Coordinates of C-alpha atoms and ligand atoms in Angstrom, one line a residue:
X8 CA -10.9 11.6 -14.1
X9 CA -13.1 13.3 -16.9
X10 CA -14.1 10.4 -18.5
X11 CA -14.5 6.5 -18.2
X12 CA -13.7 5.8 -21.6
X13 CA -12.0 7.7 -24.4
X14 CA -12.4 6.4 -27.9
X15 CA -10.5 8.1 -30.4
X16 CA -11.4 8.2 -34.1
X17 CA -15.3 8.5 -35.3
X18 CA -15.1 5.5 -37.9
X19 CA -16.9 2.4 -38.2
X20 CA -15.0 0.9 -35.1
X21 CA -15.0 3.8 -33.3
X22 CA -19.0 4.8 -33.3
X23 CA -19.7 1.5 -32.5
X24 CA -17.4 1.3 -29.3
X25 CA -18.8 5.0 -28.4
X26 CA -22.3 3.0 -28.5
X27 CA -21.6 -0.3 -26.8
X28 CA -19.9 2.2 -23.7
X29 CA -22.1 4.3 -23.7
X30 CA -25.1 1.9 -23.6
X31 CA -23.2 0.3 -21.0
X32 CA -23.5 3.3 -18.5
X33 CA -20.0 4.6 -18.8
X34 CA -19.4 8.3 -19.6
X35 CA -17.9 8.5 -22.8
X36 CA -15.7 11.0 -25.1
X37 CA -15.4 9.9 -28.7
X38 CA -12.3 12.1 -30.4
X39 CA -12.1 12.9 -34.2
X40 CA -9.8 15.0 -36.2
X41 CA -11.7 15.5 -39.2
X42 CA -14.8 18.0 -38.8
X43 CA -16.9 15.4 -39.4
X44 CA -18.7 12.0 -38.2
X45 CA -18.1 8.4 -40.1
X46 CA -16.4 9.5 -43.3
X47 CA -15.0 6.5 -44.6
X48 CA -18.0 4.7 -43.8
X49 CA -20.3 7.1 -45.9
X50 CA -17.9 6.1 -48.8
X51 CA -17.6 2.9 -48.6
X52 CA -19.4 0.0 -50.9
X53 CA -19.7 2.7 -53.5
X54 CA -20.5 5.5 -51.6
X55 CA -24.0 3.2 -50.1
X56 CA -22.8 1.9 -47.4
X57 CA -22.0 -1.5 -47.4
X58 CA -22.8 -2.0 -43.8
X59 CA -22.5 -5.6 -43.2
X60 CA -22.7 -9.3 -44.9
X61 CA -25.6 -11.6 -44.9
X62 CA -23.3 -14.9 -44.7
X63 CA -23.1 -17.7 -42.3
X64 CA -20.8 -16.9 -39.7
X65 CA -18.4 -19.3 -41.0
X66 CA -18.6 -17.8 -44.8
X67 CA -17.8 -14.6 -42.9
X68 CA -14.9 -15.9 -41.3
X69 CA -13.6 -17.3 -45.1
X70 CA -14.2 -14.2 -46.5
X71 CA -12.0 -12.2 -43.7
X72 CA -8.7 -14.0 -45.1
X73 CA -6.5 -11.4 -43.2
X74 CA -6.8 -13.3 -39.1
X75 CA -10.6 -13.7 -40.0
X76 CA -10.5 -16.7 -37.3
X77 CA -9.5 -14.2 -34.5
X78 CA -13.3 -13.0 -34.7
X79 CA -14.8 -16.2 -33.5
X80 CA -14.8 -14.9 -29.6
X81 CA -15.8 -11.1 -30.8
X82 CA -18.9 -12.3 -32.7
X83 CA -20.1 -14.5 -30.0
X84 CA -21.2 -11.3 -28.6
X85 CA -21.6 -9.1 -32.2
X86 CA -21.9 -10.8 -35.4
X87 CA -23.6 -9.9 -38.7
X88 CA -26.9 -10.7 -37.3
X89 CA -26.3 -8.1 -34.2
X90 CA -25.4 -5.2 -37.2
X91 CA -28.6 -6.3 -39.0
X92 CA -31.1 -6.1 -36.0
X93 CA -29.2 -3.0 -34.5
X94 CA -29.8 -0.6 -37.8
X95 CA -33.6 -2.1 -37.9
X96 CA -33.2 -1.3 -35.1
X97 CA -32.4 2.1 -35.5
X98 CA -35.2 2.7 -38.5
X99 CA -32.9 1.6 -41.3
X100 CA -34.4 -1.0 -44.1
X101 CA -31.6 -3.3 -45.1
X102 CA -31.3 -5.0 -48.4
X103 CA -29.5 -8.3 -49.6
X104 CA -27.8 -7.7 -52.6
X105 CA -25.0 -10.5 -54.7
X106 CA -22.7 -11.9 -52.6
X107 CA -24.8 -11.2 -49.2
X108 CA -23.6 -7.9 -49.3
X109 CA -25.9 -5.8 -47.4
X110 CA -27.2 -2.6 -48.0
X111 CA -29.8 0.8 -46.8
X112 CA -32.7 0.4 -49.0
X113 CA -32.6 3.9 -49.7
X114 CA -29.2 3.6 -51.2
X115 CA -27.2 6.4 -49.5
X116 CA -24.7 5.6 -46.9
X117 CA -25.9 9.0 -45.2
X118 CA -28.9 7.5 -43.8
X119 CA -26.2 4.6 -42.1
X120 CA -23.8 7.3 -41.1
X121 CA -26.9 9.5 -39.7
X122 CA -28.2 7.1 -37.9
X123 CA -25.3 5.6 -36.2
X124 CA -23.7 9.3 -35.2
X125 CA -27.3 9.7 -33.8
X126 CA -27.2 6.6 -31.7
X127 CA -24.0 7.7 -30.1
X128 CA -25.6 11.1 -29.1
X129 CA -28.3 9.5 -27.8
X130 CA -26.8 7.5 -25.3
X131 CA -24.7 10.2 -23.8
X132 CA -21.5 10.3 -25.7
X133 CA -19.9 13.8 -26.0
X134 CA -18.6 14.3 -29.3
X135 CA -15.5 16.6 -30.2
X136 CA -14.5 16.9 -33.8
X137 CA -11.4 18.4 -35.1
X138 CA -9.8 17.3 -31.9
X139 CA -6.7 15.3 -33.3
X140 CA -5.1 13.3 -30.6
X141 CA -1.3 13.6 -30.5
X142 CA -0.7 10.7 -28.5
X143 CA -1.6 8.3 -25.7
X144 CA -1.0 9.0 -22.0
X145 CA 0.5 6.0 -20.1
X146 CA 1.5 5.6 -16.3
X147 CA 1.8 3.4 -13.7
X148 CA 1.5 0.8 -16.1
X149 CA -2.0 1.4 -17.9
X150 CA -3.7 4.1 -20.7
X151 CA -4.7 7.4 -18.0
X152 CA -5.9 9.6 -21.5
X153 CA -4.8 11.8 -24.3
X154 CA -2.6 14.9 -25.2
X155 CA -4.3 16.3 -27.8
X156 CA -2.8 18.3 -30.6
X157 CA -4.2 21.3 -29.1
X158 CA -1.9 20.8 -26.2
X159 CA -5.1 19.9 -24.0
X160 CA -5.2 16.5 -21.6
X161 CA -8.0 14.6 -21.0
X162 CA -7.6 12.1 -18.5
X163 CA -9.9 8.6 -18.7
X164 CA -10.3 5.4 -17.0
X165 CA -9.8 3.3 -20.5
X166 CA -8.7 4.3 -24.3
X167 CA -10.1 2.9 -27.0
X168 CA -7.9 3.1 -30.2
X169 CA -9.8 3.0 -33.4
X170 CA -8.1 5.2 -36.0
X171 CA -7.9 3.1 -38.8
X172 CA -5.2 2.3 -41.3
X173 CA -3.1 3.9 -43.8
X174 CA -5.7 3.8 -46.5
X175 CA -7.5 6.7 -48.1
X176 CA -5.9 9.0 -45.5
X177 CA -8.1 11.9 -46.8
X178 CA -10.5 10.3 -44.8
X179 CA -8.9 11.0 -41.6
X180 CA -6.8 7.6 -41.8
X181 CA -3.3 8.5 -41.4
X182 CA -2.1 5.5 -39.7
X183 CA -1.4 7.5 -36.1
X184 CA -2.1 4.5 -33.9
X185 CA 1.1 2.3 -35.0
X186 CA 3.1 4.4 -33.0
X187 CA 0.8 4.7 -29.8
X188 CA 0.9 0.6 -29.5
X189 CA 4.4 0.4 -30.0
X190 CA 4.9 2.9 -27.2
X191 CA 2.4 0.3 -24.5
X192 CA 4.9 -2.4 -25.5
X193 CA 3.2 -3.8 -29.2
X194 CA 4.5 -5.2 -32.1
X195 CA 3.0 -3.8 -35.4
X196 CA 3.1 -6.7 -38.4
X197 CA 4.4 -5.6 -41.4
X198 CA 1.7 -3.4 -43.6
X199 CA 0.8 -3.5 -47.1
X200 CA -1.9 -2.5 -49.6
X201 CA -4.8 -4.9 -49.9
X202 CA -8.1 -4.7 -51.9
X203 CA -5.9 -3.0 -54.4
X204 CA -6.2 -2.1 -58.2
X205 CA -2.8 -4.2 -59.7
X206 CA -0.3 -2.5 -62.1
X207 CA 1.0 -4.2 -64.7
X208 CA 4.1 -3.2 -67.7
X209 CA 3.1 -5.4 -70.3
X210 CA 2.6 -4.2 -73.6
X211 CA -1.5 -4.0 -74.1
X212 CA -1.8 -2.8 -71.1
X213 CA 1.2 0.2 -71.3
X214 CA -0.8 1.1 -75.4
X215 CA -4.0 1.3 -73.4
X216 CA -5.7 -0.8 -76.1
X217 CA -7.6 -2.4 -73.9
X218 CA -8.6 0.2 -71.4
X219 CA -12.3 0.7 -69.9
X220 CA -12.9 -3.0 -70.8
X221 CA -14.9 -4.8 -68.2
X222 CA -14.9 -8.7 -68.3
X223 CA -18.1 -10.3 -66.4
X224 CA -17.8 -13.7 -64.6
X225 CA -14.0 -14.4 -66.0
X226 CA -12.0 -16.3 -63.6
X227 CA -8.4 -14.3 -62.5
X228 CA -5.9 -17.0 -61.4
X229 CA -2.3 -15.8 -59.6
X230 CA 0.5 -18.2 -60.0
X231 CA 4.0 -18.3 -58.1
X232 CA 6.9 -18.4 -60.3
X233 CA 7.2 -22.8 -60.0
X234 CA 3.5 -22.4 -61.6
X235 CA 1.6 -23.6 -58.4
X236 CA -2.0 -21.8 -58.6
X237 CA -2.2 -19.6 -55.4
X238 CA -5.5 -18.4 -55.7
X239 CA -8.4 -17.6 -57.9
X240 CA -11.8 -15.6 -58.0
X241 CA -14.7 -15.6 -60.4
X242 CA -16.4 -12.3 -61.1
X243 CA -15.8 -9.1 -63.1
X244 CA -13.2 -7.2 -63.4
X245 CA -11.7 -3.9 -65.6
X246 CA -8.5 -3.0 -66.9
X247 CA -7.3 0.5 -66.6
X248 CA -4.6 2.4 -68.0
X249 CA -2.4 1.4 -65.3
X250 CA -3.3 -2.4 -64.9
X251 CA -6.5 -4.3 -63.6
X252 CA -9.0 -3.5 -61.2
X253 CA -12.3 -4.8 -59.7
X254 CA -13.7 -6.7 -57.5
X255 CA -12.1 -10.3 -58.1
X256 CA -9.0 -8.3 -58.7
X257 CA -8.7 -6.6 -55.2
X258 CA -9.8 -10.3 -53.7
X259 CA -6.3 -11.7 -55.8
X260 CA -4.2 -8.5 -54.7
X261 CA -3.2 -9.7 -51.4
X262 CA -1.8 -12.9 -53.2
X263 CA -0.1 -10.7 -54.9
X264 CA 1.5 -8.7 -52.5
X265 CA 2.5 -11.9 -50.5
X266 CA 4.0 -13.4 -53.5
X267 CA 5.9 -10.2 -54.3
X268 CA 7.2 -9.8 -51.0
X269 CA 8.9 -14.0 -51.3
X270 CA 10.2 -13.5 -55.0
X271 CA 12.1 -10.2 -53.5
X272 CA 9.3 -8.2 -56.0
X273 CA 9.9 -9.7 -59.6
X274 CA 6.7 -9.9 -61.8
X275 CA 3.7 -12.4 -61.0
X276 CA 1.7 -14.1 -63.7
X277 CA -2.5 -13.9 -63.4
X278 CA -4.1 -15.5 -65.7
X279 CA -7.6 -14.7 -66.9
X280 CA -9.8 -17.2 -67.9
X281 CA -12.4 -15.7 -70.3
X282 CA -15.1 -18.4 -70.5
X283 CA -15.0 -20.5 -67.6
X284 CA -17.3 -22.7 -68.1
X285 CA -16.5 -24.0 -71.5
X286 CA -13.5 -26.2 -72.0
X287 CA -11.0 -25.2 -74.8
X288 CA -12.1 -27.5 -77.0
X289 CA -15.6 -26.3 -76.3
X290 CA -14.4 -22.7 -77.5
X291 CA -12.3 -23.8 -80.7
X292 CA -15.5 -25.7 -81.5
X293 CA -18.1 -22.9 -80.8
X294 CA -15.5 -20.3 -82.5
X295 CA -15.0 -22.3 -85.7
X296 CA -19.0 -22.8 -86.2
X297 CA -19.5 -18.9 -85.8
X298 CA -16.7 -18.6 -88.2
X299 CA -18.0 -21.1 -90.6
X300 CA -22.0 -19.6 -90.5
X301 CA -20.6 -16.3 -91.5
X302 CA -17.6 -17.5 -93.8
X303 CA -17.4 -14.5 -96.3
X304 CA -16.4 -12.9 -93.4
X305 CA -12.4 -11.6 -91.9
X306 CA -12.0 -13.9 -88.7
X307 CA -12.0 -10.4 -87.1
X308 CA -15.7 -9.3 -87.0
X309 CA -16.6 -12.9 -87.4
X310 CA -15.5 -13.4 -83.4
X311 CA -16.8 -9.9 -82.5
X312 CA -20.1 -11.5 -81.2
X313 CA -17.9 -14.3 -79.3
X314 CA -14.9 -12.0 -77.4
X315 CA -15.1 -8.7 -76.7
X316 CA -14.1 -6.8 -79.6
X317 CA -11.1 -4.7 -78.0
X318 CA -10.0 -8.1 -76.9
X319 CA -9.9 -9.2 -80.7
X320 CA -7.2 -7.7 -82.2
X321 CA -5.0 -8.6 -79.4
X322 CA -5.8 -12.2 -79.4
X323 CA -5.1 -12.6 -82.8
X324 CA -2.1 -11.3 -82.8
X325 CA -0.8 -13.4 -79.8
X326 CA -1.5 -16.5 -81.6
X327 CA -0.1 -15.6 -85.3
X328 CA -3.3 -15.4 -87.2
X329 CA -4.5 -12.3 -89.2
X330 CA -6.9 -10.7 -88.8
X331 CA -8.3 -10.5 -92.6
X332 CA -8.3 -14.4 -92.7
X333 CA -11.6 -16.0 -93.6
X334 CA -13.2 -19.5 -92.5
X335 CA -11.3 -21.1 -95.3
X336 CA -8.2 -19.9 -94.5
X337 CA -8.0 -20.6 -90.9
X338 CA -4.7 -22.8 -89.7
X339 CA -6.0 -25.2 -87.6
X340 CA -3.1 -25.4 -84.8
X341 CA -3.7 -21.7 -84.1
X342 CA -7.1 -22.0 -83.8
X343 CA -6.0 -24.1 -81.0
X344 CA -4.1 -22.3 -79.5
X345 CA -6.2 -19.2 -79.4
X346 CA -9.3 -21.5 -77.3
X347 CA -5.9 -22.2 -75.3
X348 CA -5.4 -18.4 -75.2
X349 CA -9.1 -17.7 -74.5
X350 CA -8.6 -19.8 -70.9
X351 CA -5.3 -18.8 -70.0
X352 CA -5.1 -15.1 -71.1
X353 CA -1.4 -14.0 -69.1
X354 CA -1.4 -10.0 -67.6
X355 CA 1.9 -10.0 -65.7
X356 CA 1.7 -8.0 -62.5
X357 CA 4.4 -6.0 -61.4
X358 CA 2.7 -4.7 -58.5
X359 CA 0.2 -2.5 -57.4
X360 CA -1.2 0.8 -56.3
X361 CA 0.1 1.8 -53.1
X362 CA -1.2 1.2 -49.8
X363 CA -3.0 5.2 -49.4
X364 CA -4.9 4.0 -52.6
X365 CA -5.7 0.7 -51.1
X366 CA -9.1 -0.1 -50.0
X367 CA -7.9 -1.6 -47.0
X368 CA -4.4 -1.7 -44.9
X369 CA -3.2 -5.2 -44.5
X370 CA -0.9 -6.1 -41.3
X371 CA -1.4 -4.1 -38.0
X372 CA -1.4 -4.3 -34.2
X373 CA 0.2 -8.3 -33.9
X374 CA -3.5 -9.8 -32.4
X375 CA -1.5 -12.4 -30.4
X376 CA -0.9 -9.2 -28.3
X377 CA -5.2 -8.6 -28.0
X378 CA -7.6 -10.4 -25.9
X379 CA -10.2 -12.0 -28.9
X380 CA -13.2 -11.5 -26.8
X381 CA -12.5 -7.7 -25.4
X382 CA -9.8 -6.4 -27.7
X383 CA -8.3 -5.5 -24.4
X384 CA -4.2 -4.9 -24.6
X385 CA -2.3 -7.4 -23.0
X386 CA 0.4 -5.0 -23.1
X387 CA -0.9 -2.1 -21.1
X388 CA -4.2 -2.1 -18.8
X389 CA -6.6 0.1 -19.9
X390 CA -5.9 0.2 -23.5
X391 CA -8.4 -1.2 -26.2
X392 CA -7.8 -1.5 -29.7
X393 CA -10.4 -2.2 -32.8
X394 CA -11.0 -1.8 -36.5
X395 CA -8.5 -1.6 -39.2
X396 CA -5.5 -0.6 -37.0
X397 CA -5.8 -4.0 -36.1
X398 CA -3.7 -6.9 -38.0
X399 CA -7.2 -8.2 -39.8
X400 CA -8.1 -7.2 -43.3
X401 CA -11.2 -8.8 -45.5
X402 CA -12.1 -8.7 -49.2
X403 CA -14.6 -5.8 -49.2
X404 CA -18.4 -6.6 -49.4
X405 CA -18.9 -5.4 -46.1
X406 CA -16.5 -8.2 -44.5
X407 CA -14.0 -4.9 -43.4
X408 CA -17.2 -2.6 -41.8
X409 CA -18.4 -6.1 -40.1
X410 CA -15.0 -6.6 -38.1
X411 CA -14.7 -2.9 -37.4
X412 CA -18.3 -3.0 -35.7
X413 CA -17.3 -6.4 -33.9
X414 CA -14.3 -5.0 -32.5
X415 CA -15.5 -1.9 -31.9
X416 CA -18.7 -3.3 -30.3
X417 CA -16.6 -5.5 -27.9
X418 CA -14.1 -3.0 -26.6
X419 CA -16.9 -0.1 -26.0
X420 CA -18.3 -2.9 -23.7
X421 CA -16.1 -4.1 -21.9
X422 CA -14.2 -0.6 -21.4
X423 CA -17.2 0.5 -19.7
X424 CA -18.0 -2.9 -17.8
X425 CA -14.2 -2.1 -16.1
X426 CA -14.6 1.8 -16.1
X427 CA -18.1 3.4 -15.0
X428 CA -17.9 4.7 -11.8
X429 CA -14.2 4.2 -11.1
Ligands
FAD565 C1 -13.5 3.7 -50.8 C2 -13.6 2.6 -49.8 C3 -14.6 1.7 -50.0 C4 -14.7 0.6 -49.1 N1 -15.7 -0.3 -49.3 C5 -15.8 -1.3 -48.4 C6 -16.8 -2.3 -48.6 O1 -17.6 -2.2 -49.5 N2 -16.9 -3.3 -47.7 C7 -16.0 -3.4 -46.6 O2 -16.1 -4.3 -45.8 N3 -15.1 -2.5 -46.4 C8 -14.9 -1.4 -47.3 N4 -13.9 -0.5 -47.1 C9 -13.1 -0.6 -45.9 C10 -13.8 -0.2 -44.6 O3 -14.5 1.1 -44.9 C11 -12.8 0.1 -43.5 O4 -12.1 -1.1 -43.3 C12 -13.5 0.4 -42.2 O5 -14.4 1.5 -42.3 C13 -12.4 0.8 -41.1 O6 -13.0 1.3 -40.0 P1 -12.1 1.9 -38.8 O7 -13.1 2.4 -37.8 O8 -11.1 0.9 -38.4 O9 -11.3 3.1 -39.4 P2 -11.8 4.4 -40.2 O10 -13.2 4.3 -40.7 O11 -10.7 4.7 -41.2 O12 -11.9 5.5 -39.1 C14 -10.8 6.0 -38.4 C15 -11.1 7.4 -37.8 O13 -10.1 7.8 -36.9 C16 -9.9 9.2 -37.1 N5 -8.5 9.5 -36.6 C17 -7.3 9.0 -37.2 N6 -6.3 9.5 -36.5 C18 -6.7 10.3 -35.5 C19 -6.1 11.0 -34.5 N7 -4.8 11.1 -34.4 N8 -6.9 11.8 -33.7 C20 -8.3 11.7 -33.8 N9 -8.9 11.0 -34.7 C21 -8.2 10.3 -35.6 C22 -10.1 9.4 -38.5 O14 -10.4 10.8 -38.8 C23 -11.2 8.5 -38.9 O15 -12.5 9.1 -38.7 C24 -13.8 0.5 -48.0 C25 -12.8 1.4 -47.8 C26 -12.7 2.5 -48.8 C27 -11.6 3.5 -48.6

């Protein structure tokens, strides 16, 4: 045997299993094929390092939509408040920022990324890099090591799977472990993008018109095609010259997805409400005042200081009214329906980026088939699994990093509790 524990892949997951093993006395190997250490954590929450979320557990658990309840037995033993103490730990000042979301205080997800690869050295863990792993050894029933691309076996006492999903795959995620679990006897749920931009055909968005407009605290509603609200999210947004992005449109996407996937892929209608917290009549009230305190003006610059002025144009036109039009002139009826307009703006979706442009890769390793509290297999002794290979998927705000650590964590312990010294 060269080694209690192999963990394969150098991500989130991955360096915290290498940890948790090694801290728990078992001799460790920790496998990457990329030449270097942590790369999609030293991109992630804007290239800072979103390393965790300050919520209550239970918030947490809301806010991991994809199987977030599976987590309840891993943090028992490694929650948000474990990730917090353990970088302080470490030297690193965390800061709270909107939404809980956690951050270094000096901004740069090197100093997160240093830090942990320097934890793993630390306790013992040999590190290879550019060592891609070709597959997983199984016999006599459990995971015995890895063939390596190189040709080269390394024989181990446990494996620890934590290669991540299909996203990014410059990052080194290339989706390799699907295949490994279906070999020890798992099922693999179907995967799709989540936390992903949306494209859309319809006409504003295919002129560009409206391109490189943010919207800040609009609400983005998705409907199914019998009009039954499926979900909504308050925040900002963007629209691109492919559809609408941003963070309350990545939170919808998965809705989305789903949807597409039960109307056999026809359009969805979203929804954005620009003003939620004014009624329509509120707006055709507030609109028609601005309009009647600067009457000599065209309807067009009048509302300038009321909807963003790309938006102007647009709205006008969807309701009938022209744009030249002063307070005097104004029909009344399409006044209404523009406030109508102004809370139910429609950007039909016809789907979305793909699922290497994700953020995140929905579906994965069926959990049903994972101990909650180890991540042990129940397939094949000896075989862990943790992070994003795994069927669980959260909005991002450092929901994602937090169930990588928690599985990782878990499986890095109790590979080595069952390994060390066999
Ligand atoms: C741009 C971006 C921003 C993000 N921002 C956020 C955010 O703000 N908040 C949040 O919660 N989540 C965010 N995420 C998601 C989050 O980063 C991931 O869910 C999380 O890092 C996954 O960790 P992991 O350990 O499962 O996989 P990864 O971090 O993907 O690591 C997998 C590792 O395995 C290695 N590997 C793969 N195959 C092999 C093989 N055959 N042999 C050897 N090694 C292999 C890879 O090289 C890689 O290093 C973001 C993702 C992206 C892409």
């Amino acid at each position: 045997m060269d080694y209690d524990v192999i963990v394969i892949g150098a991500g989130s997951s991955g360096l915290m299993a290498s940890v948790a093993a090694g801290e728990g006395g078992a001799r460790v190997l920790l496998l990457d094929k990329g030449d270097k250490l942590g790369r999609k954590l030293g991109i992630s929450g804007g290239g800072r390092c979103n390393v965790t979320n300050a919520k209550e557990l239970d918030e947490l658990i809301k806010n991991i939509p994809g199987n977030g309840k599976f987590l309840y037995g891993a943090f028992a033993t490694f929650n948000n408040r474990h990730i917090i103490a353990f970088f302080e730990g470490l030297g690193i000042r965390l800061k709270e920022e909107d939404n809980g979301r956690m951050f270094p205080v000096s901004d740069k997800a090197k100093t997160v990324v240093d830090a942990l690869v320097g934890k793993v050295r630390s306790v013992g863990v040999d590190v290879r890099v550019n060592s891609p792993v070709s597959r997983v050894i199984y016999e006599g029933g459990r995971a015995s090591g890895v063939l390596l691309k190189s040709g080269e076996t390394i024989r181990s006492g446990a494996v620890i799977v934590a290669v991540g999903g299909k996203s990014v795959p410059h990052t080194g995620s290339t989706g390799d472990g699907y295949a490994w679990a279906e070999e020890a006897g798992h099922t693999v749920t179907e995967l799709f993008p989540t936390e992903v931009p949306l494209t859309s055909q319809a006409a504003f968005i295919r002129s560009k018109e409206l391109q490189g407009l943010s919207l800040r605290g609009v609400t983005l509603t998705v409907w199914n095609g019998k009009g039954k609200r499926l979900i909504e999210h308050t925040g900002d947004m963007i629209f691109t010259h492919f559809g609408i992005s941003g963070p309350i449109v990545l939170r919808c996407s998965q809705f989305v997805v789903k949807e597409q996937k039960k109307n056999g892929g026809t359009a969805v209608k979203t929804t954005i409400d620009l003003f939620p917290e004014l009624s329509a009549d509120e707006i055709y009230a507030q609109t028609m005042t601005l309009c009647r305190d600067e009457s000599r003006k065209a309807i067009k610059n009048a509302l300038k200081g009321f909807f963003p002025e790309k938006l102007v144009p647009l709205l006008l036109g969807l309701v009938g009214l022209k744009e030249e039009i002063t307070y005097d002139n104004i029909p009344k009826q399409a006044w209404m329906e523009l406030a109508k307009l102004a809370k139910s703006f429609p950007v039909s979706i016809n789907g979305t980026l793909s699922i290497e442009e994700a953020f995140v890769t929905g579906g994965g390793i069926n959990l049903k088939e994972i101990d909650p509290k180890t991540m042990q297999s129940k397939r094949m002794d000896g075989l862990y699994f943790c992070g994003e290979v795994l069927d669980i998927h959260g909005y991002t705000g450092g929901y994602n990093i937090t169930a990588a650590f928690t599985t990782g964590y878990n499986a890095g312990k109790h590979a080595a509790e069952t390994t060390k010294h066999s």
